[in-house]
Amino acid sequence: MAERYPFPDLNTLPEDIRARILEVQEKAGFIPNVFLAFARRPAEWRAFFAYHDALMLKEEGSLTKGEREMIVTTTSAANQCLYCVVAHGAILRIYEKKPLVADQVAVNHRKADIPPRQKAMLDFAMKVCQRAHEIEDADFKALYPHGFDDEDIWDISAITAFFGLSNRMASFAGMQPNPEFYLMGRLPREKKA
């Protein structure tokens, strides 16, 4: 299946968006399709990536970058979002330096080779993903012994909710994962000459 909405020409985009996309291309070696798909609506692109960065790049809190990507990969699988499972699974493999963990958490985080802290985090994220209306104080209390505080719990929930939006946008638009994502974190990265 192909994307339902054509990507805009990179040269026609507002300068701030074009500059960010080129920066990502320089770092990754390719332009992830999500950057072009959302660029068709510049105001929404700016809002989407501002919130993405606030959640995924923040320095505060106890969640590691790998744990953030675990949340995205696990809940995106529950939402059946091919793009996000493949793209964020690739990033997860790189952060965790464990090629199998992304596949494991995408299929069944309870059987994944991850510590109890991360299983508890993903149990909570899955409840937010599938049954947020059932969250109660006991769900919070189950996370405290694993070193999570209320701000960390907010982060787990916000990441889950934000990527719920992203999953639905990617799915209805027919956004396809870039082929490069499939091998990222599975093979050694080629050195640039």
mmCIF file of C-alpha atoms in Angstrom:
data_model
loop_
_atom_site.group_PDB
_atom_site.id
_atom_site.type_symbol
_atom_site.label_atom_id
_atom_site.label_comp_id
_atom_site.label_asym_id
_atom_site.label_seq_id
_atom_site.Cartn_x
_atom_site.Cartn_y
_atom_site.Cartn_z
ATOM 1 C CA MET A 1 0.000 0.000 0.000
ATOM 2 C CA ALA A 2 1.271 3.467 -0.828
ATOM 3 C CA GLU A 3 0.887 6.653 1.149
ATOM 4 C CA ARG A 4 -2.533 8.197 0.580
ATOM 5 C CA TYR A 5 -1.219 11.760 0.677
ATOM 6 C CA PRO A 6 1.690 12.790 -1.533
ATOM 7 C CA PHE A 7 4.736 14.197 0.207
ATOM 8 C CA PRO A 8 5.431 17.874 -0.469
ATOM 9 C CA ASP A 9 8.555 18.893 -2.348
ATOM 10 C CA LEU A 10 11.271 19.580 0.222
ATOM 11 C CA ASN A 11 12.254 22.781 -1.611
ATOM 12 C CA THR A 12 8.745 24.246 -1.240
ATOM 13 C CA LEU A 13 8.602 23.902 2.551
ATOM 14 C CA PRO A 14 9.014 26.787 5.017
ATOM 15 C CA GLU A 15 12.680 27.292 5.890
ATOM 16 C CA ASP A 16 12.411 26.180 9.544
ATOM 17 C CA ILE A 17 10.787 22.889 8.556
ATOM 18 C CA ARG A 18 13.172 22.297 5.654
ATOM 19 C CA ALA A 19 16.188 22.984 7.906
ATOM 20 C CA ARG A 20 14.986 20.502 10.546
ATOM 21 C CA ILE A 21 14.302 17.834 7.926
ATOM 22 C CA LEU A 22 17.757 18.288 6.407
ATOM 23 C CA GLU A 23 19.290 18.059 9.895
ATOM 24 C CA VAL A 24 17.485 14.743 10.468
ATOM 25 C CA GLN A 25 18.584 13.510 7.040
ATOM 26 C CA GLU A 26 22.204 14.376 7.843
ATOM 27 C CA LYS A 27 22.059 12.491 11.134
ATOM 28 C CA ALA A 28 20.050 9.444 9.990
ATOM 29 C CA GLY A 29 21.239 9.200 6.392
ATOM 30 C CA PHE A 30 17.649 9.392 5.103
ATOM 31 C CA ILE A 31 14.454 11.377 5.693
ATOM 32 C CA PRO A 32 11.951 9.443 7.811
ATOM 33 C CA ASN A 33 8.602 9.533 6.017
ATOM 34 C CA VAL A 34 6.794 11.011 9.030
ATOM 35 C CA PHE A 35 8.722 14.277 8.588
ATOM 36 C CA LEU A 36 7.502 14.663 5.020
ATOM 37 C CA ALA A 37 3.983 13.371 5.622
ATOM 38 C CA PHE A 38 3.236 15.956 8.301
ATOM 39 C CA ALA A 39 5.004 18.747 6.393
ATOM 40 C CA ARG A 40 2.020 19.077 4.070
ATOM 41 C CA ARG A 41 0.487 21.130 6.908
ATOM 42 C CA PRO A 42 3.251 23.317 8.380
ATOM 43 C CA ALA A 43 1.351 24.524 11.467
ATOM 44 C CA GLU A 44 0.466 20.941 12.424
ATOM 45 C CA TRP A 45 4.050 19.783 11.671
ATOM 46 C CA ARG A 46 5.437 22.410 14.059
ATOM 47 C CA ALA A 47 2.944 21.517 16.811
ATOM 48 C CA PHE A 48 3.472 17.768 16.365
ATOM 49 C CA PHE A 49 7.258 17.902 16.500
ATOM 50 C CA ALA A 50 7.315 20.449 19.324
ATOM 51 C CA TYR A 51 5.286 18.072 21.494
ATOM 52 C CA HIS A 52 7.269 15.071 20.254
ATOM 53 C CA ASP A 53 10.527 16.750 21.260
ATOM 54 C CA ALA A 54 9.137 17.889 24.625
ATOM 55 C CA LEU A 55 8.290 14.263 25.451
ATOM 56 C CA MET A 56 11.050 12.289 23.785
ATOM 57 C CA LEU A 57 14.084 14.548 24.142
ATOM 58 C CA LYS A 58 13.571 15.936 27.641
ATOM 59 C CA GLU A 59 16.367 15.533 30.165
ATOM 60 C CA GLU A 60 14.222 15.510 33.330
ATOM 61 C CA GLY A 61 12.687 12.424 34.872
ATOM 62 C CA SER A 62 13.907 8.877 35.305
ATOM 63 C CA LEU A 63 12.822 7.460 31.936
ATOM 64 C CA THR A 64 15.742 6.607 29.665
ATOM 65 C CA LYS A 65 15.565 7.227 25.920
ATOM 66 C CA GLY A 66 15.302 3.466 25.479
ATOM 67 C CA GLU A 67 12.376 3.250 27.888
ATOM 68 C CA ARG A 68 10.591 6.031 26.022
ATOM 69 C CA GLU A 69 11.024 4.087 22.792
ATOM 70 C CA MET A 70 9.792 0.895 24.508
ATOM 71 C CA ILE A 71 6.572 2.695 25.386
ATOM 72 C CA VAL A 72 6.146 3.852 21.783
ATOM 73 C CA THR A 73 6.931 0.445 20.287
ATOM 74 C CA THR A 74 4.702 -1.515 22.686
ATOM 75 C CA THR A 75 1.662 0.760 22.481
ATOM 76 C CA SER A 76 2.056 1.287 18.723
ATOM 77 C CA ALA A 77 1.905 -2.491 18.295
ATOM 78 C CA ALA A 78 -1.315 -2.555 20.345
ATOM 79 C CA ASN A 79 -2.653 0.147 18.009
ATOM 80 C CA GLN A 80 -1.488 -1.884 14.983
ATOM 81 C CA CYS A 81 0.587 0.979 13.593
ATOM 82 C CA LEU A 82 3.121 -0.504 11.196
ATOM 83 C CA TYR A 83 5.029 2.753 10.697
ATOM 84 C CA CYS A 84 5.584 3.467 14.387
ATOM 85 C CA VAL A 85 6.410 -0.121 15.371
ATOM 86 C CA VAL A 86 9.054 -0.365 12.650
ATOM 87 C CA ALA A 87 10.492 3.160 13.055
ATOM 88 C CA HIS A 88 10.533 3.288 16.845
ATOM 89 C CA GLY A 89 11.532 -0.359 17.118
ATOM 90 C CA ALA A 90 14.624 0.591 15.092
ATOM 91 C CA ILE A 91 15.424 3.473 17.428
ATOM 92 C CA LEU A 92 14.809 1.207 20.428
ATOM 93 C CA ARG A 93 17.293 -1.353 19.083
ATOM 94 C CA ILE A 94 19.919 1.369 18.823
ATOM 95 C CA TYR A 95 19.318 2.848 22.296
ATOM 96 C CA GLU A 96 19.130 -0.480 24.103
ATOM 97 C CA LYS A 97 21.848 -2.170 22.002
ATOM 98 C CA LYS A 98 19.705 -5.321 22.083
ATOM 99 C CA PRO A 99 18.444 -6.227 18.615
ATOM 100 C CA LEU A 100 15.743 -8.575 19.925
ATOM 101 C CA VAL A 101 14.119 -6.366 22.562
ATOM 102 C CA ALA A 102 12.145 -4.253 20.080
ATOM 103 C CA ASP A 103 10.593 -7.322 18.500
ATOM 104 C CA GLN A 104 9.889 -8.833 21.906
ATOM 105 C CA VAL A 105 8.109 -5.787 23.354
ATOM 106 C CA ALA A 106 6.141 -5.294 20.142
ATOM 107 C CA VAL A 107 4.764 -8.825 20.387
ATOM 108 C CA ASN A 108 4.462 -9.350 24.163
ATOM 109 C CA HIS A 109 6.297 -7.132 26.630
ATOM 110 C CA ARG A 110 5.492 -9.520 29.491
ATOM 111 C CA LYS A 111 7.699 -12.190 27.887
ATOM 112 C CA ALA A 112 10.416 -9.782 26.754
ATOM 113 C CA ASP A 113 13.939 -9.931 28.128
ATOM 114 C CA ILE A 114 13.544 -6.720 30.143
ATOM 115 C CA PRO A 115 13.727 -6.005 33.890
ATOM 116 C CA PRO A 116 10.645 -5.829 36.168
ATOM 117 C CA ARG A 117 10.845 -2.002 36.173
ATOM 118 C CA GLN A 118 10.286 -1.870 32.428
ATOM 119 C CA LYS A 119 7.571 -4.536 32.521
ATOM 120 C CA ALA A 120 5.685 -2.495 35.152
ATOM 121 C CA MET A 121 6.129 0.662 33.046
ATOM 122 C CA LEU A 122 4.791 -1.095 29.943
ATOM 123 C CA ASP A 123 1.878 -2.664 31.877
ATOM 124 C CA PHE A 124 0.866 0.852 32.881
ATOM 125 C CA ALA A 125 1.387 2.245 29.359
ATOM 126 C CA MET A 126 -0.767 -0.526 27.894
ATOM 127 C CA LYS A 127 -3.543 0.258 30.352
ATOM 128 C CA VAL A 128 -3.357 3.937 29.372
ATOM 129 C CA CYS A 129 -3.390 2.861 25.719
ATOM 130 C CA GLN A 130 -6.330 0.496 25.925
ATOM 131 C CA ARG A 131 -8.291 1.385 29.082
ATOM 132 C CA ALA A 132 -7.251 4.827 30.329
ATOM 133 C CA HIS A 133 -10.683 5.297 31.861
ATOM 134 C CA GLU A 134 -9.873 2.451 34.298
ATOM 135 C CA ILE A 135 -6.661 3.985 35.692
ATOM 136 C CA GLU A 136 -6.857 4.295 39.480
ATOM 137 C CA ASP A 137 -4.581 5.029 42.425
ATOM 138 C CA ALA A 138 -3.533 1.363 42.654
ATOM 139 C CA ASP A 139 -2.002 1.648 39.159
ATOM 140 C CA PHE A 140 0.175 4.532 40.365
ATOM 141 C CA LYS A 141 1.125 2.681 43.550
ATOM 142 C CA ALA A 142 2.305 -0.321 41.506
ATOM 143 C CA LEU A 143 4.916 1.894 39.815
ATOM 144 C CA TYR A 144 6.401 3.583 42.903
ATOM 145 C CA PRO A 145 8.473 0.564 44.074
ATOM 146 C CA HIS A 146 10.160 0.572 40.644
ATOM 147 C CA GLY A 147 11.461 4.106 41.150
ATOM 148 C CA PHE A 148 8.810 5.976 39.165
ATOM 149 C CA ASP A 149 7.339 9.162 40.633
ATOM 150 C CA ASP A 150 4.192 11.018 39.590
ATOM 151 C CA GLU A 151 6.091 13.057 36.976
ATOM 152 C CA ASP A 152 7.496 9.883 35.420
ATOM 153 C CA ILE A 153 3.973 8.455 35.358
ATOM 154 C CA TRP A 154 2.797 11.597 33.565
ATOM 155 C CA ASP A 155 5.596 11.040 31.015
ATOM 156 C CA ILE A 156 4.596 7.397 30.465
ATOM 157 C CA SER A 157 0.987 8.480 29.951
ATOM 158 C CA ALA A 158 1.772 11.475 27.733
ATOM 159 C CA ILE A 159 4.057 9.426 25.482
ATOM 160 C CA THR A 160 1.363 6.760 25.186
ATOM 161 C CA ALA A 161 -1.338 9.324 24.384
ATOM 162 C CA PHE A 162 0.784 11.329 21.939
ATOM 163 C CA PHE A 163 1.743 8.244 19.996
ATOM 164 C CA GLY A 164 -1.888 7.128 19.998
ATOM 165 C CA LEU A 165 -2.479 10.232 17.891
ATOM 166 C CA SER A 166 0.602 9.529 15.783
ATOM 167 C CA ASN A 167 -0.454 5.885 15.271
ATOM 168 C CA ARG A 168 -3.854 6.889 14.017
ATOM 169 C CA MET A 169 -2.475 9.579 11.690
ATOM 170 C CA ALA A 170 0.124 7.200 10.220
ATOM 171 C CA SER A 171 -2.429 4.414 9.781
ATOM 172 C CA PHE A 172 -5.222 6.349 8.098
ATOM 173 C CA ALA A 173 -2.728 8.148 5.827
ATOM 174 C CA GLY A 174 -1.127 4.862 4.773
ATOM 175 C CA MET A 175 2.303 6.030 5.930
ATOM 176 C CA GLN A 176 4.901 3.359 5.173
ATOM 177 C CA PRO A 177 8.123 2.786 7.101
ATOM 178 C CA ASN A 178 11.296 3.748 5.263
ATOM 179 C CA PRO A 179 13.191 0.606 4.182
ATOM 180 C CA GLU A 180 16.230 1.831 6.168
ATOM 181 C CA PHE A 181 14.400 1.324 9.462
ATOM 182 C CA TYR A 182 14.244 -2.445 9.046
ATOM 183 C CA LEU A 183 18.000 -2.943 9.418
ATOM 184 C CA MET A 184 18.798 -0.175 11.885
ATOM 185 C CA GLY A 185 20.209 -1.539 15.111
ATOM 186 C CA ARG A 186 20.422 -5.049 13.667
ATOM 187 C CA LEU A 187 23.653 -4.560 11.694
ATOM 188 C CA PRO A 188 26.700 -2.443 12.501
ATOM 189 C CA ARG A 189 26.288 1.072 11.114
ATOM 190 C CA GLU A 190 28.488 1.822 8.131
ATOM 191 C CA LYS A 191 31.259 4.288 8.838
ATOM 192 C CA LYS A 192 31.249 7.435 6.710
ATOM 193 C CA ALA A 193 34.441 7.929 4.729
#
